[in-house]
Short mmCIF file of C-alpha atoms and ligand atoms in Angstrom, two decimals:
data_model
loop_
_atom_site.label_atom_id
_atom_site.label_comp_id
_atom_site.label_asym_id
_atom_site.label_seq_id
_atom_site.Cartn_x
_atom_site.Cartn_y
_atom_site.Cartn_z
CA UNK A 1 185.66 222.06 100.20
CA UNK A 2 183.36 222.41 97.13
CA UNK A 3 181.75 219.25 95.64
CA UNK A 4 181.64 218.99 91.88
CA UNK A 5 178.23 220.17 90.07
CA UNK A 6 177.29 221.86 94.12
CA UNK A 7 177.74 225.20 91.68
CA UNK A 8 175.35 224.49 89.30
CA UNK A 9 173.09 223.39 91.85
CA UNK A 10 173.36 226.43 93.65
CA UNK A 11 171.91 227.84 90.94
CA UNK A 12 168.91 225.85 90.12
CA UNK A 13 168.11 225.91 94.41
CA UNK A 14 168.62 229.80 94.35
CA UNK A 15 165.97 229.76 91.65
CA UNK A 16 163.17 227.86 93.78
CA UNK A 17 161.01 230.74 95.48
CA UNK A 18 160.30 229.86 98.73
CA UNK A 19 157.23 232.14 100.20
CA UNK A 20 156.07 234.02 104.27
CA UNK A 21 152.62 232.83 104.33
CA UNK A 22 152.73 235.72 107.04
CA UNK A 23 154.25 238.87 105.42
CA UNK A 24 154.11 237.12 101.98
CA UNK A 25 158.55 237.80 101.58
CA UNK A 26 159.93 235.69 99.21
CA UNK A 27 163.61 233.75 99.82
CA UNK A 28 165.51 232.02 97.87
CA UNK A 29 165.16 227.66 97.85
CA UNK A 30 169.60 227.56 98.33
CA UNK A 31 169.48 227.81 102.76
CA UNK A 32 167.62 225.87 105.06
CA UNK A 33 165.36 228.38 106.17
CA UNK A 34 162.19 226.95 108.58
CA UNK A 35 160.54 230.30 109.12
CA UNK A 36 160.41 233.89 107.38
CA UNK A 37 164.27 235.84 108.53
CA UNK A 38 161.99 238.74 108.57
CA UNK A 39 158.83 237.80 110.93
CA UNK A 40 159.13 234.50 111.92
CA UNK A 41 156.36 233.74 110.13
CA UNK A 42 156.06 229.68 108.08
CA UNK A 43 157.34 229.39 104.82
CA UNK A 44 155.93 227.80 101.72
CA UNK A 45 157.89 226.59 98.59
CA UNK A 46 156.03 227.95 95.63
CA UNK A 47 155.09 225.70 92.88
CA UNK A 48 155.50 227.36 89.42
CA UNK A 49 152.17 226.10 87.85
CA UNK A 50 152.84 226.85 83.68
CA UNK A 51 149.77 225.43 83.03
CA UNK A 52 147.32 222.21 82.71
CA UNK A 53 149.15 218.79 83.66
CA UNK A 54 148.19 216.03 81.31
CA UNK A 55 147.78 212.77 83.47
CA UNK A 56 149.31 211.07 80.75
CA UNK A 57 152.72 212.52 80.95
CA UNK A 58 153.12 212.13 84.90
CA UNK A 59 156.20 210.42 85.37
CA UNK A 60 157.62 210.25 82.40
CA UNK A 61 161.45 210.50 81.54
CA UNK A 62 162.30 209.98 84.67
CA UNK A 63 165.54 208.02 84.72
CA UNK A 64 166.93 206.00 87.29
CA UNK A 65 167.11 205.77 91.02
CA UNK A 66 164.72 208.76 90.74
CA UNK A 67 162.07 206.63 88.48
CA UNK A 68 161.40 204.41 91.28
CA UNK A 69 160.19 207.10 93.62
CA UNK A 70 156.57 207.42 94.11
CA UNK A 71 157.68 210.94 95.16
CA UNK A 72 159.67 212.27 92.42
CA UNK A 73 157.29 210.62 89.75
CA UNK A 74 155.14 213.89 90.64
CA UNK A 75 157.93 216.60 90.06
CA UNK A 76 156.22 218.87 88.22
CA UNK A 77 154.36 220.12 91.38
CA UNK A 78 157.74 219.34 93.23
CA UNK A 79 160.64 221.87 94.01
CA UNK A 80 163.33 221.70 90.95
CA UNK A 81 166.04 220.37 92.93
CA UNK A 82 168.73 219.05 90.78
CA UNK A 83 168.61 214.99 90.09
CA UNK A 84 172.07 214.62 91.39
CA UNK A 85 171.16 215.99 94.97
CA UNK A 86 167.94 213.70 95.14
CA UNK A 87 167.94 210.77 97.68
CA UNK A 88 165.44 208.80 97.03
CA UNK A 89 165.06 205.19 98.68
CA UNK A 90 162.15 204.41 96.27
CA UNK A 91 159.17 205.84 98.70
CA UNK A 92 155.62 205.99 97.82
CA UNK A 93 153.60 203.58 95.67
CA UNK A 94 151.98 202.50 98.79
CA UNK A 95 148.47 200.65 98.39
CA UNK A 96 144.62 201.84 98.26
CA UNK A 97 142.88 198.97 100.09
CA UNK A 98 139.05 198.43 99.67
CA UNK A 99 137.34 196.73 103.00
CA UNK A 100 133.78 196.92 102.83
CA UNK A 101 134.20 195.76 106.91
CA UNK A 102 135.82 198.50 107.85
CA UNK A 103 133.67 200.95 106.07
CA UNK A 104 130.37 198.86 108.01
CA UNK A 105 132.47 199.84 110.83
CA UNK A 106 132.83 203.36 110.51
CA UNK A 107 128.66 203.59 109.17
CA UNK A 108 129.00 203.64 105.47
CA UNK A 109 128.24 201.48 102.73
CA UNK A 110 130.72 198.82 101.30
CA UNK A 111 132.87 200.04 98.47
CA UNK A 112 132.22 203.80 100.01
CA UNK A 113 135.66 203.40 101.85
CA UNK A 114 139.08 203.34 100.76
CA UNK A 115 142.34 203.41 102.39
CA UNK A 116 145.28 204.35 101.97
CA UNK A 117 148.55 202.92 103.62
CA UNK A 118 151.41 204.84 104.54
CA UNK A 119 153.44 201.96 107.07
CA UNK A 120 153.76 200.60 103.39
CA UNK A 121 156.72 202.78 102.96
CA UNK A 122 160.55 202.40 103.60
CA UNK A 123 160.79 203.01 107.04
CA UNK A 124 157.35 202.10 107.23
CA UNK A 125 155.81 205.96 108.02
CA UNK A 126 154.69 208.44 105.42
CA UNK A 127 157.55 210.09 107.17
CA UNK A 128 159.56 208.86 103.94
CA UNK A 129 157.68 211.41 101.35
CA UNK A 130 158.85 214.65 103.00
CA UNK A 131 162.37 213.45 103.73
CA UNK A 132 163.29 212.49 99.96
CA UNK A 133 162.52 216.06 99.46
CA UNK A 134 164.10 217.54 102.36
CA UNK A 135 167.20 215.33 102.38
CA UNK A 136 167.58 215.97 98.89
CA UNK A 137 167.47 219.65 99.78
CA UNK A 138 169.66 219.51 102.42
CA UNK A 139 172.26 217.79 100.12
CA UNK A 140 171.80 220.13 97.72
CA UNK A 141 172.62 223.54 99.70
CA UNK A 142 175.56 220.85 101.20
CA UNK A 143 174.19 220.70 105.01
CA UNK A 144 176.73 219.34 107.02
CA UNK A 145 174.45 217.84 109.96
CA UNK A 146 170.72 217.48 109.43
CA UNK A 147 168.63 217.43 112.27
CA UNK A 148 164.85 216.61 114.00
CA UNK A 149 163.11 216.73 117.01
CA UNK A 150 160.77 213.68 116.37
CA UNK A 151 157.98 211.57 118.26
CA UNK A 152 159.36 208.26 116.64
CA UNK A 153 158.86 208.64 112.73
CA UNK A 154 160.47 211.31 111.58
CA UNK A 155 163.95 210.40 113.46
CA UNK A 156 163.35 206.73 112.02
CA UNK A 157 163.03 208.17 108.10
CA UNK A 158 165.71 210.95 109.13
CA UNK A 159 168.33 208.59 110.41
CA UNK A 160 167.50 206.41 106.82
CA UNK A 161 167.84 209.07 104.59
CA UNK A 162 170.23 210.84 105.84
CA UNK A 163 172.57 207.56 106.15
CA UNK A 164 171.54 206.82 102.42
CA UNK A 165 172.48 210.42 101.29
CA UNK A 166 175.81 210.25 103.56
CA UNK A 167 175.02 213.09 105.79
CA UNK A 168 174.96 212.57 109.49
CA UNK A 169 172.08 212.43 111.78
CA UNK A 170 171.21 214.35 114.83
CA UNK A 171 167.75 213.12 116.67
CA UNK A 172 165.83 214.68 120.22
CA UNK A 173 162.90 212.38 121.13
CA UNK A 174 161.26 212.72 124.43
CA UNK A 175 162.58 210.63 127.01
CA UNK A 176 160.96 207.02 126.91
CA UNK A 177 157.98 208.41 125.28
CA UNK A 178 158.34 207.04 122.03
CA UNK A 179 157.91 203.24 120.97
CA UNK A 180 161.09 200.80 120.98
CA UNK A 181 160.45 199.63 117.03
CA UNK A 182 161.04 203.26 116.22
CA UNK A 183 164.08 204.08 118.59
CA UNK A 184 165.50 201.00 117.36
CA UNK A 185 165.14 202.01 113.62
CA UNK A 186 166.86 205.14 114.34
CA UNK A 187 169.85 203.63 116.46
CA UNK A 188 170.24 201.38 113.63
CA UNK A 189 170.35 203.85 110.77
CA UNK A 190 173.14 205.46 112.56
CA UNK A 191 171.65 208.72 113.71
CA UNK A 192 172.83 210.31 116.58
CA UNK A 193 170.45 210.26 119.48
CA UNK A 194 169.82 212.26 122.23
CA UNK A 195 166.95 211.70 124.85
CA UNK A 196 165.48 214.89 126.17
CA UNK A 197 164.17 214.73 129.67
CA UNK A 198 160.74 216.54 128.57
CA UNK A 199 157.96 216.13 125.63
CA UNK A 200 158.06 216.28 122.08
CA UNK A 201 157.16 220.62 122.52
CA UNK A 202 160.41 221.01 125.00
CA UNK A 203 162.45 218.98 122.14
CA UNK A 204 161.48 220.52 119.17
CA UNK A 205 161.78 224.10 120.81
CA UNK A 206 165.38 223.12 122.39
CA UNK A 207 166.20 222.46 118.27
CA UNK A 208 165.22 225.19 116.89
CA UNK A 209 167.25 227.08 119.65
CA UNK A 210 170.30 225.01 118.77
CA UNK A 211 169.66 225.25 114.72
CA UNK A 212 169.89 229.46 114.93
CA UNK A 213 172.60 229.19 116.80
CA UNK A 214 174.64 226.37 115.04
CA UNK A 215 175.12 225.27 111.20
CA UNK A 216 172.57 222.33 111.82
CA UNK A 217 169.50 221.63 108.83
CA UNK A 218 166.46 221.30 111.06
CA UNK A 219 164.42 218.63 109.15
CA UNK A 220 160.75 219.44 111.17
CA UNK A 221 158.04 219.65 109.30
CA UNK A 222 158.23 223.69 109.85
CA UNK A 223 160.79 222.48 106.54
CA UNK A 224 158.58 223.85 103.76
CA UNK A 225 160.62 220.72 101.64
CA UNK A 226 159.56 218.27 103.41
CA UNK A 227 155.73 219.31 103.18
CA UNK A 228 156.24 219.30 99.29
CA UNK A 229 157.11 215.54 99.54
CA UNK A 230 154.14 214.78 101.60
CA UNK A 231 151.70 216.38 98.71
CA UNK A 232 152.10 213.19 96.80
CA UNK A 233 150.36 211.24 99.68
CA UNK A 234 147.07 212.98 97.88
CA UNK A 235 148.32 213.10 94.22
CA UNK A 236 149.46 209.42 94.11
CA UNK A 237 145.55 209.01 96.12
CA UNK A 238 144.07 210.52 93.45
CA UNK A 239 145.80 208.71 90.24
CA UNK A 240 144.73 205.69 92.23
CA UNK A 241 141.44 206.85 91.87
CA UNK A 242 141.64 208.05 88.28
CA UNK A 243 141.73 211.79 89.50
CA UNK A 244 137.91 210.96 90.26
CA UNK A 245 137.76 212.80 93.91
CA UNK A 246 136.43 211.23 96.72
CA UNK A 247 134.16 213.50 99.43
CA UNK A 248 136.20 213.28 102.14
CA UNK A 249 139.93 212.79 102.71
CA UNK A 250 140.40 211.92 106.63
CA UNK A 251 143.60 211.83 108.62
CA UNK A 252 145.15 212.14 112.04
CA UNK A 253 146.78 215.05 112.78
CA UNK A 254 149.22 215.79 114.77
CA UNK A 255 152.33 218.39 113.98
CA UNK A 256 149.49 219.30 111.04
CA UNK A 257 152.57 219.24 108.39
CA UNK A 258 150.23 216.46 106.43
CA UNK A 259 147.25 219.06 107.11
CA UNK A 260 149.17 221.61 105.31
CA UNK A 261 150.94 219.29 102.65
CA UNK A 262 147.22 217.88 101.55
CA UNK A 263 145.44 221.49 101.39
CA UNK A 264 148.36 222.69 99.14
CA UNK A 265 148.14 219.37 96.84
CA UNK A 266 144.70 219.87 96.55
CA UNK A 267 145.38 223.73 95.60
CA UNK A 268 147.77 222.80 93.19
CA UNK A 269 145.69 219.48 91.84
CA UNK A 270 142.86 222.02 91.21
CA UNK A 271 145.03 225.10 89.58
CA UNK A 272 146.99 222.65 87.13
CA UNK A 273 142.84 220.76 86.34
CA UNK A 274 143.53 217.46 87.28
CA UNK A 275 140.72 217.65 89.87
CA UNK A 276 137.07 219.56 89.79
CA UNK A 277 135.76 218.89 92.89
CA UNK A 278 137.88 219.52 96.01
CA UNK A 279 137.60 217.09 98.58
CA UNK A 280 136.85 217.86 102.20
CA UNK A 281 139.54 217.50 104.55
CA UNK A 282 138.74 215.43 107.39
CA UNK A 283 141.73 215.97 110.47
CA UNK A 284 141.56 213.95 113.80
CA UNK A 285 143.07 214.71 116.72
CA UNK A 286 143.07 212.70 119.74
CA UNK A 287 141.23 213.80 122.74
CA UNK A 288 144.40 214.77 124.73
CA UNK A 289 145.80 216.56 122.43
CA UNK A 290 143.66 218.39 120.12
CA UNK A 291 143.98 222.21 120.82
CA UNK A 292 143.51 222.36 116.49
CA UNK A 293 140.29 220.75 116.91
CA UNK A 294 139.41 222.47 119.97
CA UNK A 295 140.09 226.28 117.85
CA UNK A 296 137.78 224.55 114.95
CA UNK A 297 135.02 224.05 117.22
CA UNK A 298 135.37 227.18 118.81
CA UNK A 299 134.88 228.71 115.63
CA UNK A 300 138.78 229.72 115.64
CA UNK A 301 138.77 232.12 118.53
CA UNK A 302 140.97 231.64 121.56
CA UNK A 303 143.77 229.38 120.05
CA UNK A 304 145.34 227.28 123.28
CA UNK A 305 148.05 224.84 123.20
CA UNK A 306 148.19 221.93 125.46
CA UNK A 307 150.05 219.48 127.51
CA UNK A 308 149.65 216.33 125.21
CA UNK A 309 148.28 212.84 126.30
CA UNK A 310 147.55 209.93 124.54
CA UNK A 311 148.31 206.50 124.17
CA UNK A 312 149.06 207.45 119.90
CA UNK A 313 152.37 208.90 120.28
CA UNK A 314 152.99 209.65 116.82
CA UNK A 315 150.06 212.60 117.69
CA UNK A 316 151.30 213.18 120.57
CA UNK A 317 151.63 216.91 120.46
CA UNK A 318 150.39 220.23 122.25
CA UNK A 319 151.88 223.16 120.87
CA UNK A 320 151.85 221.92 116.95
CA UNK A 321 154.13 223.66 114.87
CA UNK A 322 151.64 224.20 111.74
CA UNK A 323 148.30 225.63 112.93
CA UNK A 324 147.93 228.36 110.12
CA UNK A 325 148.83 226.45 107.57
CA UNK A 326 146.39 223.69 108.93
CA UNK A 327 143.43 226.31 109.31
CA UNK A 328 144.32 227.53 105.53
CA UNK A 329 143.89 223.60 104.28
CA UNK A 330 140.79 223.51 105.88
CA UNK A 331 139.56 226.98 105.08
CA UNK A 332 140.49 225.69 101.13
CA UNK A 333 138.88 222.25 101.33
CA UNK A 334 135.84 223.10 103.52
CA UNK A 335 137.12 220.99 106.17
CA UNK A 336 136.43 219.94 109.81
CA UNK A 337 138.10 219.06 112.92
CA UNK A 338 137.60 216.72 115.32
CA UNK A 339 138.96 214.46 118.16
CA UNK A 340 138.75 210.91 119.46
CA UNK A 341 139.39 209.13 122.42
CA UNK A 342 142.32 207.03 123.22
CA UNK A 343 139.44 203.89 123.58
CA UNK A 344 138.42 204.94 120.13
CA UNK A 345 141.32 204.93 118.33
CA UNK A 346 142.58 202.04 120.06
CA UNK A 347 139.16 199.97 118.94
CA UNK A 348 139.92 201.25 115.65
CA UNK A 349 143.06 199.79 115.44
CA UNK A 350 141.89 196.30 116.51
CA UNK A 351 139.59 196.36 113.59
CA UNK A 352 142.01 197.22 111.33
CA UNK A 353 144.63 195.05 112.39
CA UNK A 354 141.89 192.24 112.42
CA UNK A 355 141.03 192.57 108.72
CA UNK A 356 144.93 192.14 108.70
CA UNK A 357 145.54 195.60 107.03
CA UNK A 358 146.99 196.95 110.39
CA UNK A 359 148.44 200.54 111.13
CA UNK A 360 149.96 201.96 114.75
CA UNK A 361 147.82 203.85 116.95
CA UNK A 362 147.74 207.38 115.62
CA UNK A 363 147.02 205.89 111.98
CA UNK A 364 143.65 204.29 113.40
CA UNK A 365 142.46 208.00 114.57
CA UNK A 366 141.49 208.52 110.77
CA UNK A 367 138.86 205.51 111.17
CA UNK A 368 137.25 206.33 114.30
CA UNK A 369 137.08 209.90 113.16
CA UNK A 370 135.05 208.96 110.60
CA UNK A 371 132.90 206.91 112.33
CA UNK A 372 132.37 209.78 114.55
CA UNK A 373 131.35 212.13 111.20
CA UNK A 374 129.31 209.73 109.87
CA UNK A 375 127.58 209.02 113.80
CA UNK A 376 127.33 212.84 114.20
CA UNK A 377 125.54 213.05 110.30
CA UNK A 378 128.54 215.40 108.91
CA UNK A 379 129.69 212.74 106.92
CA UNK A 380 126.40 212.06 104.83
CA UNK A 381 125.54 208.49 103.63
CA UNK A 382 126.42 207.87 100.48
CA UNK A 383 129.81 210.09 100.16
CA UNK A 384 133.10 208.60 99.97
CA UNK A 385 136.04 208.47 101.66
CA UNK A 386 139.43 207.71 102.30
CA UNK A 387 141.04 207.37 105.07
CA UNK A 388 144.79 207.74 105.57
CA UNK A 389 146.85 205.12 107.67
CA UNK A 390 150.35 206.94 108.72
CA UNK A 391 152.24 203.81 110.00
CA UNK A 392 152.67 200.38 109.70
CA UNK A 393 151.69 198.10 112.53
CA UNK A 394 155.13 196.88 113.77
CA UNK A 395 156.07 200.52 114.81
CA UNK A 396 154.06 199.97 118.45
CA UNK A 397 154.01 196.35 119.15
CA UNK A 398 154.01 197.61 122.50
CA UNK A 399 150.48 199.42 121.86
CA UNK A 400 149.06 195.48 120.21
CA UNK A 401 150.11 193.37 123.69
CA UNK A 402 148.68 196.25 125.80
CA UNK A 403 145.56 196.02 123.71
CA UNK A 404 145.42 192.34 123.75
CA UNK A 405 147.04 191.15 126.35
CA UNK A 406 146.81 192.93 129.30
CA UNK A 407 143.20 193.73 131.26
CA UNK A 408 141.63 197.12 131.35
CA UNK A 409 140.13 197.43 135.32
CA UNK A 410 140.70 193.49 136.14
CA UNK A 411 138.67 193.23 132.54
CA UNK A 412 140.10 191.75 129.53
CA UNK A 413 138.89 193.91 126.24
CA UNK A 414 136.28 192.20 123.81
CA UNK A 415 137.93 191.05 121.04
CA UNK A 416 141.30 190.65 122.65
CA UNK A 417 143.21 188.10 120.92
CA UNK A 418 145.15 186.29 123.41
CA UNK A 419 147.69 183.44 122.41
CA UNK A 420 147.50 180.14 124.53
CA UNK A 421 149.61 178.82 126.34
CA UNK A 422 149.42 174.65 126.36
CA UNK A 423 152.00 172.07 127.34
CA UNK A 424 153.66 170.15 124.46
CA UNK A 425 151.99 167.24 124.22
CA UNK A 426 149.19 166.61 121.35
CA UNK A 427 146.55 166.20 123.79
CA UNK A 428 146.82 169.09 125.94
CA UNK A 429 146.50 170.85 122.02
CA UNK A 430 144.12 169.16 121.06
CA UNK A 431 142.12 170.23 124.18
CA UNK A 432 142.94 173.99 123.96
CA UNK A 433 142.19 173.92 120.39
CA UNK A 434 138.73 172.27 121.19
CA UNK A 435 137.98 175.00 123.90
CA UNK A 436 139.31 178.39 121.67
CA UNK A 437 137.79 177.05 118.64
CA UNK A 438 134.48 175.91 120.07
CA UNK A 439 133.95 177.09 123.11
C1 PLP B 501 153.91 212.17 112.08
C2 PLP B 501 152.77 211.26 112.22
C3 PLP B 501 151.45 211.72 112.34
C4 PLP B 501 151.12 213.17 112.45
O1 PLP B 501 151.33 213.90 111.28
P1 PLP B 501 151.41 215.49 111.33
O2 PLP B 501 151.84 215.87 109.99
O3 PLP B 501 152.43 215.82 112.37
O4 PLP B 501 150.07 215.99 111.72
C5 PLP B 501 150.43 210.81 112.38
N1 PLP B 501 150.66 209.49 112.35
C6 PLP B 501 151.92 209.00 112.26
C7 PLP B 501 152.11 207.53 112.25
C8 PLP B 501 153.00 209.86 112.18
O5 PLP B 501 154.23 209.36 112.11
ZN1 ZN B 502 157.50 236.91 106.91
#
């Protein structure tokens, strides 16, 4: 049954160019296409630069819902999708903290170190950015089912946007390997969930099986929309910082769809002059599951995927779907690779929950990477940079009472913060206080 106005937006999404970064075929922006019909190879939506942006003039005339979004505010790098398709639930805006502890942390000077927080969006993930933009595309060309293989995040954001845009929900997580705050989100929102007795790689291969088969709008970050979304995590960055670039933008990496997104908004910030200096892209992997990292350092010969460990299960990932577009980021920004340790990231995290900014596991990977660059002298003292947090730190409460609460080898951590336990009388306070707060 057609919609009224689905014709005229068939139109405008027929006229978004959507680009094989492998054989370099263009499609048309009105089907849910994740990878070229012709090779196979990942897709980019092409941004129709007419010319210098004045900074002036970003996000104006926006009107309603749409005015709210931190997202949509930058849509004259975005894909054209008609207004009445977007779904927005007002993303972005999030905050660009200063903590001159965390940047002693990580070896640089106060005021050297910014970051940027992600959890401060509406599911609490930087999840959100992509999915306006894919959501709003899957409304558009009228998707009847939208669909994700996800870790946690991206079914939590999914399930939310597609329950705001009215289109229903179909999620495959790995079985009991993601965290209960994001399952819950998910169940909540409505989506429909189905637990896949493997890992995040058998899921998201399993969907993309099911999606060529069946009329389903696969919502991964192999989605070239949903990458244009996730640019704005670098232009809204860089307004915060009066388009004056920092050195070094670090982040975790995982899938590498943000990998990709920030090369390409850094392409685009450059062609349309609101930047002259690139920044260098900074992406962290953890230990267990860094075959990007691993091709980096091996000076990109002998590409591997792995089986992924790691206590950050938002980066959780051996086989990730965006390695090209990743290595093209990098190639672009003069980047690096680089991996941490589960201890590392976790120690991170404790210091950034303890200033009380606080982020989930995988977030804190951007922070003890760059501790790392600055240890190993490829981070130089005196450049700045910023590091990205993806999620908020209610998304693994599981990953804080593990930290905290429970011993490591019959040890318990330094700096665990435990709560005590006292009977309820004001002496037996009075008595624990003296000991915690003295002793
Ligand atoms: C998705 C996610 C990542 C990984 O991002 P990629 O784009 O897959 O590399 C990192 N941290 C959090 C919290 C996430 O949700
Ligand atoms: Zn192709």
């Amino acid at each position: 049954m057609a919609v009224a106005g689905t014709t005229a937006w068939a139109a405008a999404l027929a006229a978004i160019v959507v680009r094989c970064m492998a054989c370099g075929a263009d499609w048309p922006g009105d089907r849910a296409l994740t990878s070229c019909p012709t090779c196979g190879g990942l897709l980019d939506v092409v941004t129709p630069i007419t010319g210098p942006i004045d900074p002036q003039r970003i996000g104006a005339g926006l009107q309603g819902e749409i005015a709210h979004s931190g997202v949509w505010r930058y849509r004259q790098l975005l894909p054209a999708i008609p207004g009445g398709a977007v779904v927005t639930r007002w993303e972005g805006h999030t905050p660009l903290y200063r903590d001159d502890r965390l940047a002693a942390w990580a070896g640089l000077d106060g005021g050297l170190v910014r970051i940027k927080h992600e959890g401060h969006n509406p599911t609490a993930s930087f999840k959100d950015r992509g999915m306006t933009v894919g959501i709003s595309h899957a409304k558009g060309v009228g998707a009847r089912i939208v669909a994700c293989a996800s870790t946690g995040n991206t079914s939590a954001s999914l399930a939310s946007y597609a329950a705001a845009g009215g289109i229903p929900a179909l999620v495959l997580v790995p079985d009991g390997k993601i965290s209960g705050g994001k399952l819950a989100q998910t169940i909540a929102y409505g989506a429909t969930v189905v637990q896949i007795a493997g890992d995040f790689d058998a899921a998201l291969s399993l969907l993309r099986e099911l999606t060529a088969k069946w009329d389903v709008y696969l919502v991964n970050s192999v989605n070239p929309f949903r990458l244009e979304g996730q640019k704005t995590i670098v232009f809204e960055m860089l307004e915060q910082l009066g388009w004056d670039a920092p050195d070094w933008i670090v982040l975790p990496g995982g899938n590498l769809g943000n990998t990709s997104a920030f090369g390409k908004a850094l392409t685009e910030l450059k062609e349309v002059g609101l930047i002259s200096k690139v920044p260098r892209l900074a992406v962290i992997q953890a230990a267990g599951s860094a075959p990007f990292a691993a091709w980096f350092r091996d000076g990109y010969e002998g590409y591997a995927a792995v089986q992924a460990e790691t206590v950050a299960t938002a980066i959780k990932i051996g086989n990730p779907a965006s390695v090209l577009r990743a290595k093209r980021s990098l190639d672009f920004s003069h980047g690096v690779a680089t991996s941490v340790t589960d201890d590392e990231i976790l120690d991170a995290k404790a210091e950034i929950d303890r200033v009380g900014i606080g982020c989930e596991p995988a977030s804190a990977a951007s922070l003890a990477g760059l501790r790392q660059l600055v240890a190993t002298g490829t981070v130089k003292p005196g450049e700045r940079a910023v590091c990205v947090l993806t999620g908020h730190v209610l998304k693994d409460s599981e990953a804080v009472v593990n930290y905290h609460l429970h011993d490591v080898d019959g040890q318990r951590r330094d700096g665990a913060n435990r709560p005590i336990r006292v009977d309820a009388t004001l002496t037996a306070l009075e008595q624990a206080l003296a000991d915690a707060l003295h002793g």
